[in-house]
PDB file of C-alpha atoms in Angstrom:
ATOM      1  CA  UNK A 200    -102.637 -52.491  42.834  1.00 78.00           C
ATOM      2  CA  UNK A 201     -99.935 -52.698  45.525  1.00 82.00           C
ATOM      3  CA  UNK A 202     -96.639 -51.086  44.589  1.00 93.00           C
ATOM      4  CA  UNK A 203     -93.203 -50.375  45.965  1.00 96.00           C
ATOM      5  CA  UNK A 204     -92.666 -46.740  46.867  1.00 96.00           C
ATOM      6  CA  UNK A 205     -89.411 -44.867  47.330  1.00 97.00           C
ATOM      7  CA  UNK A 206     -88.488 -41.503  48.810  1.00 96.00           C
ATOM      8  CA  UNK A 207     -87.086 -39.099  47.948  1.00 97.00           C
ATOM      9  CA  UNK A 208     -87.378 -39.208  44.175  1.00 96.00           C
ATOM     10  CA  UNK A 209     -84.238 -37.111  43.856  1.00 97.00           C
ATOM     11  CA  UNK A 210     -81.485 -36.493  46.408  1.00 97.00           C
ATOM     12  CA  UNK A 211     -78.591 -34.120  45.908  1.00 98.00           C
ATOM     13  CA  UNK A 212     -75.740 -34.311  48.395  1.00 97.00           C
ATOM     14  CA  UNK A 213     -72.170 -33.204  48.864  1.00 97.00           C
ATOM     15  CA  UNK A 214     -69.347 -35.717  48.676  1.00 97.00           C
ATOM     16  CA  UNK A 215     -68.631 -37.175  52.105  1.00 97.00           C
ATOM     17  CA  UNK A 216     -72.167 -36.692  53.402  1.00 97.00           C
ATOM     18  CA  UNK A 217     -74.407 -39.487  54.611  1.00 98.00           C
ATOM     19  CA  UNK A 218     -77.625 -40.251  52.776  1.00 98.00           C
ATOM     20  CA  UNK A 219     -80.527 -42.507  53.620  1.00 97.00           C
ATOM     21  CA  UNK A 220     -82.760 -43.764  50.852  1.00 98.00           C
ATOM     22  CA  UNK A 221     -86.141 -45.045  51.916  1.00 97.00           C
ATOM     23  CA  UNK A 222     -88.390 -47.712  50.515  1.00 97.00           C
ATOM     24  CA  UNK A 223     -91.770 -49.115  51.436  1.00 97.00           C
ATOM     25  CA  UNK A 224     -92.025 -52.609  49.950  1.00 96.00           C
ATOM     26  CA  UNK A 225     -95.296 -54.278  49.047  1.00 95.00           C
ATOM     27  CA  UNK A 226     -96.984 -55.099  52.338  1.00 92.00           C
ATOM     28  CA  UNK A 227     -97.051 -58.910  52.270  1.00 90.00           C
ATOM     29  CA  UNK A 228     -93.576 -59.266  50.793  1.00 94.00           C
ATOM     30  CA  UNK A 229     -90.727 -60.655  52.863  1.00 92.00           C
ATOM     31  CA  UNK A 230     -87.772 -60.438  50.492  1.00 95.00           C
ATOM     32  CA  UNK A 231     -86.155 -57.092  49.811  1.00 96.00           C
ATOM     33  CA  UNK A 232     -83.472 -55.903  47.445  1.00 97.00           C
ATOM     34  CA  UNK A 233     -81.514 -52.824  46.452  1.00 98.00           C
ATOM     35  CA  UNK A 234     -80.149 -52.320  42.954  1.00 98.00           C
ATOM     36  CA  UNK A 235     -78.567 -49.334  41.294  1.00 97.00           C
ATOM     37  CA  UNK A 236     -78.214 -48.068  37.747  1.00 95.00           C
ATOM     38  CA  UNK A 237     -75.473 -45.648  36.851  1.00 94.00           C
ATOM     39  CA  UNK A 238     -76.526 -43.481  33.926  1.00 90.00           C
ATOM     40  CA  UNK A 239     -76.238 -45.408  30.687  1.00 86.00           C
ATOM     41  CA  UNK A 240     -75.181 -48.630  32.382  1.00 89.00           C
ATOM     42  CA  UNK A 241     -76.765 -51.907  33.456  1.00 91.00           C
ATOM     43  CA  UNK A 242     -78.891 -52.310  36.539  1.00 94.00           C
ATOM     44  CA  UNK A 243     -76.617 -53.814  39.202  1.00 96.00           C
ATOM     45  CA  UNK A 244     -77.503 -55.795  42.301  1.00 96.00           C
ATOM     46  CA  UNK A 245     -76.385 -54.368  45.634  1.00 97.00           C
ATOM     47  CA  UNK A 246     -77.945 -56.433  48.406  1.00 97.00           C
ATOM     48  CA  UNK A 247     -80.745 -58.815  49.331  1.00 95.00           C
ATOM     49  CA  UNK A 248     -82.415 -58.936  52.739  1.00 95.00           C
ATOM     50  CA  UNK A 249     -84.667 -61.433  54.462  1.00 93.00           C
ATOM     51  CA  UNK A 250     -85.696 -62.118  58.030  1.00 91.00           C
ATOM     52  CA  UNK A 251     -83.933 -58.989  59.251  1.00 91.00           C
ATOM     53  CA  UNK A 252     -80.561 -59.877  57.885  1.00 93.00           C
ATOM     54  CA  UNK A 253     -78.527 -59.503  54.743  1.00 95.00           C
ATOM     55  CA  UNK A 254     -78.708 -62.602  52.607  1.00 93.00           C
ATOM     56  CA  UNK A 255     -76.299 -61.655  49.866  1.00 93.00           C
ATOM     57  CA  UNK A 256     -74.327 -58.591  48.868  1.00 94.00           C
ATOM     58  CA  UNK A 257     -72.331 -57.673  45.816  1.00 94.00           C
ATOM     59  CA  UNK A 258     -68.792 -56.351  45.676  1.00 94.00           C
ATOM     60  CA  UNK A 259     -70.261 -52.870  45.303  1.00 95.00           C
ATOM     61  CA  UNK A 260     -71.871 -53.098  48.745  1.00 96.00           C
ATOM     62  CA  UNK A 261     -68.825 -52.246  50.844  1.00 94.00           C
ATOM     63  CA  UNK A 262     -68.542 -50.947  54.399  1.00 95.00           C
ATOM     64  CA  UNK A 263     -69.950 -47.580  53.350  1.00 96.00           C
ATOM     65  CA  UNK A 264     -73.329 -49.170  52.684  1.00 97.00           C
ATOM     66  CA  UNK A 265     -75.826 -50.548  55.154  1.00 97.00           C
ATOM     67  CA  UNK A 266     -79.445 -51.604  55.084  1.00 97.00           C
ATOM     68  CA  UNK A 267     -82.070 -51.680  57.772  1.00 95.00           C
ATOM     69  CA  UNK A 268     -85.700 -52.549  58.288  1.00 92.00           C
ATOM     70  CA  UNK A 269     -86.429 -50.148  61.134  1.00 87.00           C
ATOM     71  CA  UNK A 270     -90.103 -51.058  61.410  1.00 87.00           C
ATOM     72  CA  UNK A 271     -92.691 -53.265  59.783  1.00 80.00           C
ATOM     73  CA  UNK A 272     -92.987 -51.232  56.638  1.00 88.00           C
ATOM     74  CA  UNK A 273     -89.782 -49.366  55.761  1.00 93.00           C
ATOM     75  CA  UNK A 274     -86.563 -50.648  54.243  1.00 96.00           C
ATOM     76  CA  UNK A 275     -83.643 -48.239  54.068  1.00 97.00           C
ATOM     77  CA  UNK A 276     -80.290 -48.006  52.333  1.00 98.00           C
ATOM     78  CA  UNK A 277     -77.658 -45.832  54.007  1.00 98.00           C
ATOM     79  CA  UNK A 278     -74.489 -44.610  52.373  1.00 97.00           C
ATOM     80  CA  UNK A 279     -72.202 -43.360  55.128  1.00 96.00           C
ATOM     81  CA  UNK A 280     -69.807 -41.151  53.198  1.00 95.00           C
ATOM     82  CA  UNK A 281     -70.905 -40.575  49.632  1.00 97.00           C
ATOM     83  CA  UNK A 282     -68.460 -40.507  46.734  1.00 96.00           C
ATOM     84  CA  UNK A 283     -68.909 -39.000  43.292  1.00 97.00           C
ATOM     85  CA  UNK A 284     -69.178 -42.478  41.821  1.00 96.00           C
ATOM     86  CA  UNK A 285     -72.195 -43.240  44.011  1.00 97.00           C
ATOM     87  CA  UNK A 286     -74.261 -40.997  41.745  1.00 98.00           C
ATOM     88  CA  UNK A 287     -76.878 -43.316  40.259  1.00 97.00           C
ATOM     89  CA  UNK A 288     -80.522 -44.283  40.294  1.00 96.00           C
ATOM     90  CA  UNK A 289     -81.165 -46.546  43.274  1.00 98.00           C
ATOM     91  CA  UNK A 290     -84.016 -49.021  43.040  1.00 98.00           C
ATOM     92  CA  UNK A 291     -85.680 -50.940  45.822  1.00 98.00           C
ATOM     93  CA  UNK A 292     -87.459 -54.179  44.965  1.00 97.00           C
ATOM     94  CA  UNK A 293     -89.524 -56.684  46.889  1.00 96.00           C
ATOM     95  CA  UNK A 294     -90.820 -60.178  46.361  1.00 95.00           C
ATOM     96  CA  UNK A 295     -93.129 -62.597  48.132  1.00 93.00           C
ATOM     97  CA  UNK A 296     -90.732 -65.482  47.614  1.00 90.00           C
ATOM     98  CA  UNK A 297     -87.062 -65.788  46.792  1.00 85.00           C
ATOM     99  CA  UNK A 298     -87.538 -66.911  43.183  1.00 89.00           C
ATOM    100  CA  UNK A 299     -90.724 -65.067  42.321  1.00 92.00           C
ATOM    101  CA  UNK A 300     -91.285 -61.779  40.567  1.00 95.00           C
ATOM    102  CA  UNK A 301     -89.324 -58.855  41.932  1.00 96.00           C
ATOM    103  CA  UNK A 302     -91.325 -55.640  41.836  1.00 96.00           C
ATOM    104  CA  UNK A 303     -89.342 -52.456  41.644  1.00 97.00           C
ATOM    105  CA  UNK A 304     -90.015 -49.006  42.998  1.00 96.00           C
ATOM    106  CA  UNK A 305     -89.730 -45.844  40.895  1.00 95.00           C
ATOM    107  CA  UNK A 306     -86.186 -45.204  42.106  1.00 96.00           C
ATOM    108  CA  UNK A 307     -84.273 -42.458  43.879  1.00 97.00           C
ATOM    109  CA  UNK A 308     -81.894 -40.471  41.728  1.00 97.00           C
ATOM    110  CA  UNK A 309     -78.835 -39.712  43.862  1.00 98.00           C
ATOM    111  CA  UNK A 310     -76.528 -36.951  42.703  1.00 98.00           C
ATOM    112  CA  UNK A 311     -73.258 -36.521  44.584  1.00 97.00           C
ATOM    113  CA  UNK A 312     -71.505 -33.196  44.012  1.00 97.00           C
TER     114      UNK A 312
ATOM    115  CA  UNK B  64     -70.379 -63.068  33.391  1.00 53.00           C
ATOM    116  CA  UNK B  65     -73.788 -64.463  34.320  1.00 59.00           C
ATOM    117  CA  UNK B  66     -75.650 -61.503  32.918  1.00 69.00           C
ATOM    118  CA  UNK B  67     -78.234 -61.591  30.200  1.00 71.00           C
ATOM    119  CA  UNK B  68     -77.494 -59.700  27.040  1.00 83.00           C
ATOM    120  CA  UNK B  69     -80.246 -58.342  24.837  1.00 84.00           C
ATOM    121  CA  UNK B  70     -80.240 -58.171  21.107  1.00 84.00           C
ATOM    122  CA  UNK B  71     -80.716 -55.926  19.222  1.00 90.00           C
ATOM    123  CA  UNK B  72     -79.498 -52.892  21.174  1.00 91.00           C
ATOM    124  CA  UNK B  73     -82.044 -50.726  19.377  1.00 94.00           C
ATOM    125  CA  UNK B  74     -85.181 -51.512  17.400  1.00 96.00           C
ATOM    126  CA  UNK B  75     -87.333 -49.080  15.479  1.00 96.00           C
ATOM    127  CA  UNK B  76     -90.728 -50.121  14.074  1.00 96.00           C
ATOM    128  CA  UNK B  77     -94.079 -48.720  12.982  1.00 97.00           C
ATOM    129  CA  UNK B  78     -97.226 -48.968  15.062  1.00 97.00           C
ATOM    130  CA  UNK B  79     -99.040 -52.207  14.422  1.00 97.00           C
ATOM    131  CA  UNK B  80     -95.883 -54.173  13.672  1.00 97.00           C
ATOM    132  CA  UNK B  81     -94.514 -56.874  15.944  1.00 97.00           C
ATOM    133  CA  UNK B  82     -91.334 -56.330  17.948  1.00 97.00           C
ATOM    134  CA  UNK B  83     -89.022 -59.181  18.880  1.00 97.00           C
ATOM    135  CA  UNK B  84     -86.206 -58.829  21.363  1.00 96.00           C
ATOM    136  CA  UNK B  85     -83.758 -61.540  22.300  1.00 96.00           C
ATOM    137  CA  UNK B  86     -81.797 -62.284  25.442  1.00 95.00           C
ATOM    138  CA  UNK B  87     -78.872 -64.641  25.920  1.00 95.00           C
ATOM    139  CA  UNK B  88     -77.291 -65.709  29.178  1.00 94.00           C
ATOM    140  CA  UNK B  89     -74.428 -67.910  30.294  1.00 92.00           C
ATOM    141  CA  UNK B  90     -75.286 -69.912  33.411  1.00 89.00           C
ATOM    142  CA  UNK B  91     -78.086 -72.190  34.578  1.00 91.00           C
ATOM    143  CA  UNK B  92     -81.063 -70.205  35.694  1.00 92.00           C
ATOM    144  CA  UNK B  93     -84.033 -70.628  37.989  1.00 93.00           C
ATOM    145  CA  UNK B  94     -86.058 -68.029  36.107  1.00 95.00           C
ATOM    146  CA  UNK B  95     -85.805 -65.161  33.655  1.00 95.00           C
ATOM    147  CA  UNK B  96     -87.774 -61.935  34.011  1.00 96.00           C
ATOM    148  CA  UNK B  97     -88.494 -59.191  31.499  1.00 97.00           C
ATOM    149  CA  UNK B  98     -88.836 -55.557  32.515  1.00 97.00           C
ATOM    150  CA  UNK B  99     -89.727 -52.311  30.764  1.00 97.00           C
ATOM    151  CA  UNK B 100     -88.212 -48.957  31.624  1.00 94.00           C
ATOM    152  CA  UNK B 101     -89.407 -45.655  30.263  1.00 91.00           C
ATOM    153  CA  UNK B 102     -86.666 -43.058  30.030  1.00 82.00           C
ATOM    154  CA  UNK B 103     -85.324 -42.244  33.484  1.00 75.00           C
ATOM    155  CA  UNK B 104     -88.161 -44.006  35.217  1.00 84.00           C
ATOM    156  CA  UNK B 105     -88.647 -47.192  37.244  1.00 89.00           C
ATOM    157  CA  UNK B 106     -88.581 -50.795  36.116  1.00 94.00           C
ATOM    158  CA  UNK B 107     -91.976 -52.267  35.344  1.00 95.00           C
ATOM    159  CA  UNK B 108     -92.225 -56.035  35.655  1.00 96.00           C
ATOM    160  CA  UNK B 109     -93.636 -57.658  32.520  1.00 97.00           C
ATOM    161  CA  UNK B 110     -93.358 -61.404  32.819  1.00 97.00           C
ATOM    162  CA  UNK B 111     -91.441 -64.193  34.577  1.00 97.00           C
ATOM    163  CA  UNK B 112     -90.661 -67.499  32.925  1.00 97.00           C
ATOM    164  CA  UNK B 113     -89.204 -70.399  34.883  1.00 96.00           C
ATOM    165  CA  UNK B 114     -86.515 -72.769  33.664  1.00 95.00           C
ATOM    166  CA  UNK B 115     -89.020 -75.604  33.229  1.00 96.00           C
ATOM    167  CA  UNK B 116     -91.320 -73.479  31.046  1.00 97.00           C
ATOM    168  CA  UNK B 117     -90.950 -72.918  27.331  1.00 97.00           C
ATOM    169  CA  UNK B 118     -93.493 -70.223  26.588  1.00 98.00           C
ATOM    170  CA  UNK B 119     -95.690 -67.738  28.434  1.00 97.00           C
ATOM    171  CA  UNK B 120     -98.234 -65.182  27.326  1.00 96.00           C
ATOM    172  CA  UNK B 121     -99.531 -62.029  28.912  1.00 95.00           C
ATOM    173  CA  UNK B 122    -101.796 -59.857  26.817  1.00 96.00           C
ATOM    174  CA  UNK B 123     -99.787 -58.760  23.763  1.00 97.00           C
ATOM    175  CA  UNK B 124     -96.589 -60.219  25.195  1.00 98.00           C
ATOM    176  CA  UNK B 125     -95.200 -63.620  24.381  1.00 98.00           C
ATOM    177  CA  UNK B 126     -92.010 -64.900  25.987  1.00 98.00           C
ATOM    178  CA  UNK B 127     -90.127 -68.014  25.022  1.00 98.00           C
ATOM    179  CA  UNK B 128     -87.264 -69.730  26.786  1.00 98.00           C
ATOM    180  CA  UNK B 129     -84.780 -72.204  25.334  1.00 97.00           C
ATOM    181  CA  UNK B 130     -82.552 -73.430  28.135  1.00 95.00           C
ATOM    182  CA  UNK B 131     -80.478 -75.580  25.769  1.00 96.00           C
ATOM    183  CA  UNK B 132     -79.477 -72.433  23.880  1.00 95.00           C
ATOM    184  CA  UNK B 133     -79.545 -70.265  27.008  1.00 95.00           C
ATOM    185  CA  UNK B 134     -81.755 -67.749  25.282  1.00 96.00           C
ATOM    186  CA  UNK B 135     -85.131 -66.087  25.595  1.00 97.00           C
ATOM    187  CA  UNK B 136     -87.212 -63.881  23.366  1.00 97.00           C
ATOM    188  CA  UNK B 137     -89.862 -61.266  24.056  1.00 98.00           C
ATOM    189  CA  UNK B 138     -92.445 -60.653  21.358  1.00 98.00           C
ATOM    190  CA  UNK B 139     -94.732 -57.646  21.514  1.00 98.00           C
ATOM    191  CA  UNK B 140     -97.558 -57.989  19.017  1.00 97.00           C
ATOM    192  CA  UNK B 141     -99.427 -55.119  17.389  1.00 97.00           C
ATOM    193  CA  UNK B 142     -97.091 -52.556  18.914  1.00 97.00           C
ATOM    194  CA  UNK B 143     -98.238 -49.091  19.964  1.00 97.00           C
ATOM    195  CA  UNK B 144     -96.385 -45.808  20.366  1.00 96.00           C
ATOM    196  CA  UNK B 145     -96.823 -46.256  24.135  1.00 96.00           C
ATOM    197  CA  UNK B 146     -94.631 -49.379  23.947  1.00 97.00           C
ATOM    198  CA  UNK B 147     -91.627 -47.126  23.273  1.00 97.00           C
ATOM    199  CA  UNK B 148     -89.222 -47.915  26.130  1.00 97.00           C
ATOM    200  CA  UNK B 149     -86.140 -49.906  27.049  1.00 95.00           C
ATOM    201  CA  UNK B 150     -86.687 -53.603  27.629  1.00 96.00           C
ATOM    202  CA  UNK B 151     -84.435 -55.641  29.899  1.00 95.00           C
ATOM    203  CA  UNK B 152     -84.083 -59.301  30.619  1.00 95.00           C
ATOM    204  CA  UNK B 153     -82.905 -60.314  34.076  1.00 95.00           C
ATOM    205  CA  UNK B 154     -81.823 -63.777  35.137  1.00 94.00           C
ATOM    206  CA  UNK B 155     -82.016 -65.404  38.553  1.00 93.00           C
ATOM    207  CA  UNK B 156     -79.314 -68.034  38.558  1.00 86.00           C
ATOM    208  CA  UNK B 157     -79.531 -71.395  40.254  1.00 80.00           C
ATOM    209  CA  UNK B 158     -77.801 -71.383  43.606  1.00 76.00           C
ATOM    210  CA  UNK B 159     -78.168 -67.665  44.090  1.00 73.00           C
ATOM    211  CA  UNK B 160     -79.476 -66.807  47.504  1.00 73.00           C
ATOM    212  CA  UNK B 161     -82.838 -65.061  47.305  1.00 79.00           C
ATOM    213  CA  UNK B 162     -82.833 -64.969  43.518  1.00 83.00           C
ATOM    214  CA  UNK B 163     -80.540 -62.027  42.919  1.00 91.00           C
ATOM    215  CA  UNK B 164     -81.136 -60.706  39.391  1.00 94.00           C
ATOM    216  CA  UNK B 165     -78.525 -60.094  36.723  1.00 94.00           C
ATOM    217  CA  UNK B 166     -79.593 -57.562  34.121  1.00 94.00           C
ATOM    218  CA  UNK B 167     -78.603 -57.089  30.516  1.00 91.00           C
ATOM    219  CA  UNK B 168     -77.995 -53.752  28.815  1.00 91.00           C
ATOM    220  CA  UNK B 169     -81.450 -53.650  27.311  1.00 92.00           C
ATOM    221  CA  UNK B 170     -83.074 -53.101  23.950  1.00 94.00           C
ATOM    222  CA  UNK B 171     -84.304 -49.603  23.182  1.00 95.00           C
ATOM    223  CA  UNK B 172     -87.592 -49.988  21.326  1.00 97.00           C
ATOM    224  CA  UNK B 173     -89.031 -47.051  19.403  1.00 97.00           C
ATOM    225  CA  UNK B 174     -92.511 -47.392  17.942  1.00 97.00           C
ATOM    226  CA  UNK B 175     -93.432 -44.702  15.422  1.00 96.00           C
ATOM    227  CA  UNK B 176     -97.070 -43.671  15.065  1.00 92.00           C
TER     228      UNK B 176
END
């Protein structure tokens, strides 16, 4: 069964460093999302992406964040200068239509020291 | 807040019993989705119910939606120890671009063998 994959599963970085989290959405999906979950808290929306542009972003998704679809299969989230409070599990999700099921990847646990 | 809120926060039952979890939300929705998350792992999609639907079934899962009360319930019948996980409802509100999801805090279900 097709699934969303994410790499790496765990990333440890120093505060101020740049990180890139990678996702491979389900192959026939056109709608892509990033969410995050700080330990013990709710899953929070970061950004949605369609047709090579951001559709919507939350207040969390500030200038330090960016997303890109560099080729036909990958979808990346970049954090330019990580802060301690960026430590969280980051989930990528994809969907075949804007109001259909969103399928999530296994997540990347980001730890900022 | 547009987010769904699950009730109860924690539920502990014996194998074979039924588990019922509830979700309430505040705004008009396009759909509501239920997810399962095993500790520290990814979000597994369980079922999507649209605003014009009242009930859906998938295997041992039964979901109901009452848009007049802005609430949904997830019933797991004949529960198994493997059903032990956190269960989240997530709402896609009307007017949201690309169906951004708002998550609740989840219900932690423990099924004892």
